[in-house]
PDB file of C-alpha atoms in Angstrom:
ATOM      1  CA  UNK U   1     136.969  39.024  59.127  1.00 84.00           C
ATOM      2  CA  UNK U   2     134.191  37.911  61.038  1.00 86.00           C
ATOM      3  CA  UNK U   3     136.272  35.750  63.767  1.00 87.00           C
ATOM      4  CA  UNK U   4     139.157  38.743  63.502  1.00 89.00           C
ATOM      5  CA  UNK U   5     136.056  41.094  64.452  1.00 88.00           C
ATOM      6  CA  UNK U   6     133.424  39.148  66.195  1.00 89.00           C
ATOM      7  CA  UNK U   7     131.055  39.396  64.255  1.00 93.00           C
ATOM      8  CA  UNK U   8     127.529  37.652  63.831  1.00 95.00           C
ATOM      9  CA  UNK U   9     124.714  38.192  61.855  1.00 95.00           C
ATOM     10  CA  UNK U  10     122.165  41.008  63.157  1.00 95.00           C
ATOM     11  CA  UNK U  11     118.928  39.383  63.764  1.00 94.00           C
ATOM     12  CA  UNK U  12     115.678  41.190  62.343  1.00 95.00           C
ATOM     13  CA  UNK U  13     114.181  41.138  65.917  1.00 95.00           C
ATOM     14  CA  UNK U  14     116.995  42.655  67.656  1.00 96.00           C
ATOM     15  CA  UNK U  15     117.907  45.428  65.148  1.00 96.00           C
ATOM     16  CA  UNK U  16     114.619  46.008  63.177  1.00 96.00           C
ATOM     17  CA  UNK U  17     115.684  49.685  62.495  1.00 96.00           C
ATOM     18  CA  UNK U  18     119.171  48.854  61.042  1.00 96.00           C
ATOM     19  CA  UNK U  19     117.445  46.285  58.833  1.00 97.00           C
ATOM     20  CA  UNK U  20     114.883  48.976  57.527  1.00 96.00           C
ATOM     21  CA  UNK U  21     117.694  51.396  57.424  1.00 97.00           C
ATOM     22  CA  UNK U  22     119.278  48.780  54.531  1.00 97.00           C
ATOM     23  CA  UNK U  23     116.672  47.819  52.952  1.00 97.00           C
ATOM     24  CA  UNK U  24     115.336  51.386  51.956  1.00 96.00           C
ATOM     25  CA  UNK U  25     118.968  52.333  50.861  1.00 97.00           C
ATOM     26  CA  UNK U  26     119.711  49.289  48.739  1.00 96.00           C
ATOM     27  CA  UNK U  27     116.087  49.935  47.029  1.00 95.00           C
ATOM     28  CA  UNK U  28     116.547  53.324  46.609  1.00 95.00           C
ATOM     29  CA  UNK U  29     120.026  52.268  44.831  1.00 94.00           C
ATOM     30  CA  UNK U  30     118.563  49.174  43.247  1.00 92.00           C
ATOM     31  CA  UNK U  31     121.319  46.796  44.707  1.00 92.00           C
ATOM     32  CA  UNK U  32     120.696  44.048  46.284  1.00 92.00           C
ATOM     33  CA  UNK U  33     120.473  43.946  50.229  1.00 94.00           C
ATOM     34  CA  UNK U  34     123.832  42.498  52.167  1.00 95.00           C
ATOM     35  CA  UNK U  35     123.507  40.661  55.194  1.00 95.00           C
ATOM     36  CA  UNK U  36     123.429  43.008  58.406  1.00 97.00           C
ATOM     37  CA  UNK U  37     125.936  41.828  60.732  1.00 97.00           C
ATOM     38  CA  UNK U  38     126.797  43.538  64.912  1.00 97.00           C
ATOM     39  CA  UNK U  39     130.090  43.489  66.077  1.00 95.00           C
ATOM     40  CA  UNK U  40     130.314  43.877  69.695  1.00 91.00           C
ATOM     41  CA  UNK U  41     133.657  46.386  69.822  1.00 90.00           C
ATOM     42  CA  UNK U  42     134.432  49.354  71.801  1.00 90.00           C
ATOM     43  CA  UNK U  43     134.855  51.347  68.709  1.00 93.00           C
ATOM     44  CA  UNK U  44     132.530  53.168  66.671  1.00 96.00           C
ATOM     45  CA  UNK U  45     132.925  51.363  63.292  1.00 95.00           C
ATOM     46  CA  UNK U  46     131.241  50.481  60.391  1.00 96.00           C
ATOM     47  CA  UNK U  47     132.441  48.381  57.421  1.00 95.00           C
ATOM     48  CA  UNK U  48     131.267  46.684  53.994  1.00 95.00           C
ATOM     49  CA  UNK U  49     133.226  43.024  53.092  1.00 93.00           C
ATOM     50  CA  UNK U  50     132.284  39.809  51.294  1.00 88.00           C
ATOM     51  CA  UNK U  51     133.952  37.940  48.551  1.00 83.00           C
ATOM     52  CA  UNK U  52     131.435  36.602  45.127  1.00 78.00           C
ATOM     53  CA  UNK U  53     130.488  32.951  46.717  1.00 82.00           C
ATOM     54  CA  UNK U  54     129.830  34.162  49.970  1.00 83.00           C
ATOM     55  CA  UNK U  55     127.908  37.524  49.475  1.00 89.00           C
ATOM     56  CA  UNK U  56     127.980  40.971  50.644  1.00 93.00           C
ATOM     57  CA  UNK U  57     128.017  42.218  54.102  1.00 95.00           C
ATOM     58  CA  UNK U  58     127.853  45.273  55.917  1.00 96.00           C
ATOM     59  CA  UNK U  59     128.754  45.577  59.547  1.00 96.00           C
ATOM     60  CA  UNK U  60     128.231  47.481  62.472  1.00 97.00           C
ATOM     61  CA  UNK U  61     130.042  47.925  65.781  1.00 96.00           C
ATOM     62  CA  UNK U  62     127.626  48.308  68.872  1.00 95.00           C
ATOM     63  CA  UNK U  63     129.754  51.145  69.633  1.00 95.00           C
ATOM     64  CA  UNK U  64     128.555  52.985  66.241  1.00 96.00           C
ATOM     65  CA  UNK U  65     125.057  52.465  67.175  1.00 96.00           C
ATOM     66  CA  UNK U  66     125.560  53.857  70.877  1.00 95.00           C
ATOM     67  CA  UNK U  67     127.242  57.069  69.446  1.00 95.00           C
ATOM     68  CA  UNK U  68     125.893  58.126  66.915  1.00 96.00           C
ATOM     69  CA  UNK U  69     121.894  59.183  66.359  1.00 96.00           C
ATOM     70  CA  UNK U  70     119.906  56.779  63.374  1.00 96.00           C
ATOM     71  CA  UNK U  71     119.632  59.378  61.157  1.00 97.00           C
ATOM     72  CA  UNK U  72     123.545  59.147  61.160  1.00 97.00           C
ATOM     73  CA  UNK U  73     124.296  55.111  61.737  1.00 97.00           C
ATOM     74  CA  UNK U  74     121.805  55.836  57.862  1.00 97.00           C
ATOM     75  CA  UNK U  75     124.514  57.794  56.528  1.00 97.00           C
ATOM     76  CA  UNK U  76     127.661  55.622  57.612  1.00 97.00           C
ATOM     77  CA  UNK U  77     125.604  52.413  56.820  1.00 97.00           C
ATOM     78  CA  UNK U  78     124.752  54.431  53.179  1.00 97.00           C
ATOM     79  CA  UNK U  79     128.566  55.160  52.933  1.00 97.00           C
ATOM     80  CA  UNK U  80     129.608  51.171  53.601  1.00 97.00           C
ATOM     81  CA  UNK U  81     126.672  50.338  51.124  1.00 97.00           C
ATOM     82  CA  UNK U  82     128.101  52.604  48.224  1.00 96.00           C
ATOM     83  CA  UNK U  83     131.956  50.381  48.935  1.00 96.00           C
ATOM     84  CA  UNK U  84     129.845  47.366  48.384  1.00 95.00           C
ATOM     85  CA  UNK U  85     128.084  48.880  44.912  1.00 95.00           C
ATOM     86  CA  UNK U  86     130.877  49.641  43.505  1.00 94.00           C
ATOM     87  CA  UNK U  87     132.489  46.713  44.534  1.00 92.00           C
ATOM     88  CA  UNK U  88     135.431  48.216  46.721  1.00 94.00           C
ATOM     89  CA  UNK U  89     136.041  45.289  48.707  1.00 90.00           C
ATOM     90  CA  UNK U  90     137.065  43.435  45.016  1.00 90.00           C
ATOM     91  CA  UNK U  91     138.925  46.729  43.358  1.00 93.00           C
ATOM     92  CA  UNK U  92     141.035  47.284  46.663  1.00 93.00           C
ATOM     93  CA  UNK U  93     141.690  43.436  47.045  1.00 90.00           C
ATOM     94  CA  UNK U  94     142.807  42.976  44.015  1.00 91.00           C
ATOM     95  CA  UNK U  95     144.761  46.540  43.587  1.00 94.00           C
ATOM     96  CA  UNK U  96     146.917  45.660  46.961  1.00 93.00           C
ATOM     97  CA  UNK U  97     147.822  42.302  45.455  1.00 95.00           C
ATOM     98  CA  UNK U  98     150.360  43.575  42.743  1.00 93.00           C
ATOM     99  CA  UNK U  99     152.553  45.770  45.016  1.00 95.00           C
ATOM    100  CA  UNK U 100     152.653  43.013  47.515  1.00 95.00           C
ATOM    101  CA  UNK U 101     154.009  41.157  44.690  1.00 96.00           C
ATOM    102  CA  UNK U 102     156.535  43.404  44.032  1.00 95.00           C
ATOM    103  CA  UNK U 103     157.641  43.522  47.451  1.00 96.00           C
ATOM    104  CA  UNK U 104     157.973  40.016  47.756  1.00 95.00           C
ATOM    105  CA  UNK U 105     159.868  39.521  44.841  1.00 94.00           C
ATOM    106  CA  UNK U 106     162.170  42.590  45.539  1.00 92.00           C
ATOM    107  CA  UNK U 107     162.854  41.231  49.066  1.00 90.00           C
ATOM    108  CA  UNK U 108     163.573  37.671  48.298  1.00 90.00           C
ATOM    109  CA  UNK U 109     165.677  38.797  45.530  1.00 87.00           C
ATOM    110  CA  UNK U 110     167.845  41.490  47.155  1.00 80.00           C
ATOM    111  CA  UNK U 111     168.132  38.416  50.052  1.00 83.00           C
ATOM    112  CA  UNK U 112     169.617  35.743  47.929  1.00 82.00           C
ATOM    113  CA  UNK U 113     171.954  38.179  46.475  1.00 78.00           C
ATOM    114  CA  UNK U 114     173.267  39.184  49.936  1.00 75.00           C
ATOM    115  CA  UNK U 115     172.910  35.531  51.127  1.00 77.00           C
ATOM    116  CA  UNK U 116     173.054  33.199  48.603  1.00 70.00           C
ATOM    117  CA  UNK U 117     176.700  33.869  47.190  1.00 61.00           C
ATOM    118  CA  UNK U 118     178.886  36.279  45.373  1.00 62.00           C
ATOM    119  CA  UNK U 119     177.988  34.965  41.920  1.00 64.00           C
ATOM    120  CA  UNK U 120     178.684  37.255  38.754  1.00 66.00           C
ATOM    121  CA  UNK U 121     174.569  37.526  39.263  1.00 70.00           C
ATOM    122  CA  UNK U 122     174.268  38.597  42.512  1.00 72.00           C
ATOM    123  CA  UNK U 123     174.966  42.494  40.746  1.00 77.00           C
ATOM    124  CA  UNK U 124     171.999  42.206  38.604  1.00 80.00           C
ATOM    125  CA  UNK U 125     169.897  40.185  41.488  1.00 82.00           C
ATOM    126  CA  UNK U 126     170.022  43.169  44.041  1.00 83.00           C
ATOM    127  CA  UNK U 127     169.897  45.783  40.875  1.00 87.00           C
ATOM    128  CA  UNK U 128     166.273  43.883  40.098  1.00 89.00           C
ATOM    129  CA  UNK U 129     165.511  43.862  43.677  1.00 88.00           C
ATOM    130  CA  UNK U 130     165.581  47.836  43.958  1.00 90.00           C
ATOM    131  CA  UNK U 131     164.129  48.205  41.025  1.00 94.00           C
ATOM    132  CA  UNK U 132     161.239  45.815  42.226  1.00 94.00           C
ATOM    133  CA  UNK U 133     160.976  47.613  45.458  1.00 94.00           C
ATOM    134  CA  UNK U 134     160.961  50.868  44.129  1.00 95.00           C
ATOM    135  CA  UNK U 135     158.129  49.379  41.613  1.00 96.00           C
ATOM    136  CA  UNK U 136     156.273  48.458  45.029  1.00 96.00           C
ATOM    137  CA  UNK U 137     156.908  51.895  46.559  1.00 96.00           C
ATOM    138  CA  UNK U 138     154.983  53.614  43.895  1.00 97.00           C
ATOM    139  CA  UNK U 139     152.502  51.176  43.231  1.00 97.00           C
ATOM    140  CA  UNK U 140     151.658  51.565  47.285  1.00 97.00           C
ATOM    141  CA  UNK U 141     151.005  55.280  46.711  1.00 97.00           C
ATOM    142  CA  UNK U 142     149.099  54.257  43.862  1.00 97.00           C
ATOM    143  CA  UNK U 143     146.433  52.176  45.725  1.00 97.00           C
ATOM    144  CA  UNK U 144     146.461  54.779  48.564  1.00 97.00           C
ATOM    145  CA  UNK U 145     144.771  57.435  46.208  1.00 97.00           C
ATOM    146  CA  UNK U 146     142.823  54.666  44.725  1.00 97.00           C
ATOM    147  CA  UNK U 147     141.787  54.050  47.829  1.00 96.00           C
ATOM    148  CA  UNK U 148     140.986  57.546  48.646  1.00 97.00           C
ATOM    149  CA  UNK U 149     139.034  58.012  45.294  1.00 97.00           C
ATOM    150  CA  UNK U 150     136.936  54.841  46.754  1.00 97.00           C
ATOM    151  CA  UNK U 151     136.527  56.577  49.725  1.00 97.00           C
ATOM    152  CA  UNK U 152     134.648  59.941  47.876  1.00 97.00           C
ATOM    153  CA  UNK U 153     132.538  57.121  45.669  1.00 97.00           C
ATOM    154  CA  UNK U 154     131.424  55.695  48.404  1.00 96.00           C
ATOM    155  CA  UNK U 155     131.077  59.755  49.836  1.00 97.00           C
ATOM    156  CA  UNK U 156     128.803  60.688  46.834  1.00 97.00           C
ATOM    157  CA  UNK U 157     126.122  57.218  46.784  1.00 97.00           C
ATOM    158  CA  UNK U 158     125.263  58.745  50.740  1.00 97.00           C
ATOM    159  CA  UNK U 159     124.837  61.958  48.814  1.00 96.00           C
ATOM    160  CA  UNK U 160     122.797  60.368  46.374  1.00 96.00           C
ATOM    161  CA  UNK U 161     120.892  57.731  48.189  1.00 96.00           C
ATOM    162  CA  UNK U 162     120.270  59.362  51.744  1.00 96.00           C
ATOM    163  CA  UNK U 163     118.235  61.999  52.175  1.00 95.00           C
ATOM    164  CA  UNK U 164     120.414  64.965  53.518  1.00 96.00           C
ATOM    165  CA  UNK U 165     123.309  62.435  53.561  1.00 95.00           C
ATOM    166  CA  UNK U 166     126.036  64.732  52.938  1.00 96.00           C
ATOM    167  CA  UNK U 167     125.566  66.740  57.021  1.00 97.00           C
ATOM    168  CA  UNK U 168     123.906  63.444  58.885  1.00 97.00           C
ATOM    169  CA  UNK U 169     127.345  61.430  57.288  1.00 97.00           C
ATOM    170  CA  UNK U 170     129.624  64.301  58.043  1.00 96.00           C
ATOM    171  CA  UNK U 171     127.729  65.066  61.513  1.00 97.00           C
ATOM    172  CA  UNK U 172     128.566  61.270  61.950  1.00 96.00           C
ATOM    173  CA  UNK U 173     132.065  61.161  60.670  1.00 95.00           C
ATOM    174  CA  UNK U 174     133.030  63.946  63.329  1.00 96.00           C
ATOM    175  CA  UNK U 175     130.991  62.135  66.512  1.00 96.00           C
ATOM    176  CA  UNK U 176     133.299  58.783  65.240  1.00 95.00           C
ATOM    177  CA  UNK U 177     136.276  61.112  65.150  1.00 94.00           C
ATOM    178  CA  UNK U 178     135.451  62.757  68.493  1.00 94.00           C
ATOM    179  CA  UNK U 179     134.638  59.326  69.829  1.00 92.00           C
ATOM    180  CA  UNK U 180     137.855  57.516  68.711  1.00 87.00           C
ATOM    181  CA  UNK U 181     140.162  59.877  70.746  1.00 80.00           C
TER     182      UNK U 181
END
């Protein structure tokens, strides 16, 4: 992620705001504070990503920070902050893996039948390979209202942790829609 996005760690000096801006959220929450990392992109952007050995991170694009006023880079830093307390970046990892699986298996499986000869199992090869795919179809929509329901979570800790978070992350929300054409 941070090659893909360009990202580097936001010093203390340089962002001293942003860094308070954490700090009093992830008290106020009682989790523990990420690293703060700047990503120098064009887009107004803000996301939350780590993995257990190498910690939690939240990141901003300098875009975000140009756009939108503090009291809403708060909110969508509050909003990024709830993904990583309720550990989002783990749930949806982990709930995308199994209809990727599916696919995979459905695909390689409705291939060999077509490709790999005209065996008396090549009926019951593509017959499991629909059903696979069809199992990766539905597990797909699954994940996307899983991820939607992250999305509110995430929604309600702003709510709950920022003071009038609910109209500084919606007033920020539509200045990142406005600004994204």
């Amino acid at each position: 992620i941070e090659r893909i996005y360009h990202v580097k760690e936001a010093s203390e000096e340089k962002y001293p705001q942003l860094h308070r801006m954490v700090k009093r959220i992830s008290e106020k929450a009682g989790t523990k504070i990420p690293k703060l990392m700047i990503s120098k992109m064009a887009i107004p952007n803000a996301f939350a990503y780590g993995s257990p050995r190498g910690g939690n991170r939240v990141a901003v694009t300098t875009e975000l920070i140009r756009t939108l006023e503090d009291e809403e880079v708060e909110a969508v830093l509050g909003h990024e902050l709830g993904h990583l307390k309720h550990r989002d970046v783990h749930v949806m990892m982990f709930a995308s893996v199994l209809p990727a699986i599916f696919f995979y298996i459905g695909y390689m499986l409705f291939l060999s039948s077509i490709f790999g000869g005209r065996g008396r199992n090549a009926g019951g090869m593509i017959l499991i390979g629909v059903a696979a795919m069809a199992l990766y179809w539905i597990l797909t929509l699954f994940v996307l209202g899983l991820s939607r329901l992250r999305e509110y979570y995430a929604d309600q800790f702003v709510v709950k942790n920022v003071p009038d978070g609910a109209r500084k992350l919606s007033e920020g929300l539509a200045k990142i829609v406005k600004a994204s054409g």
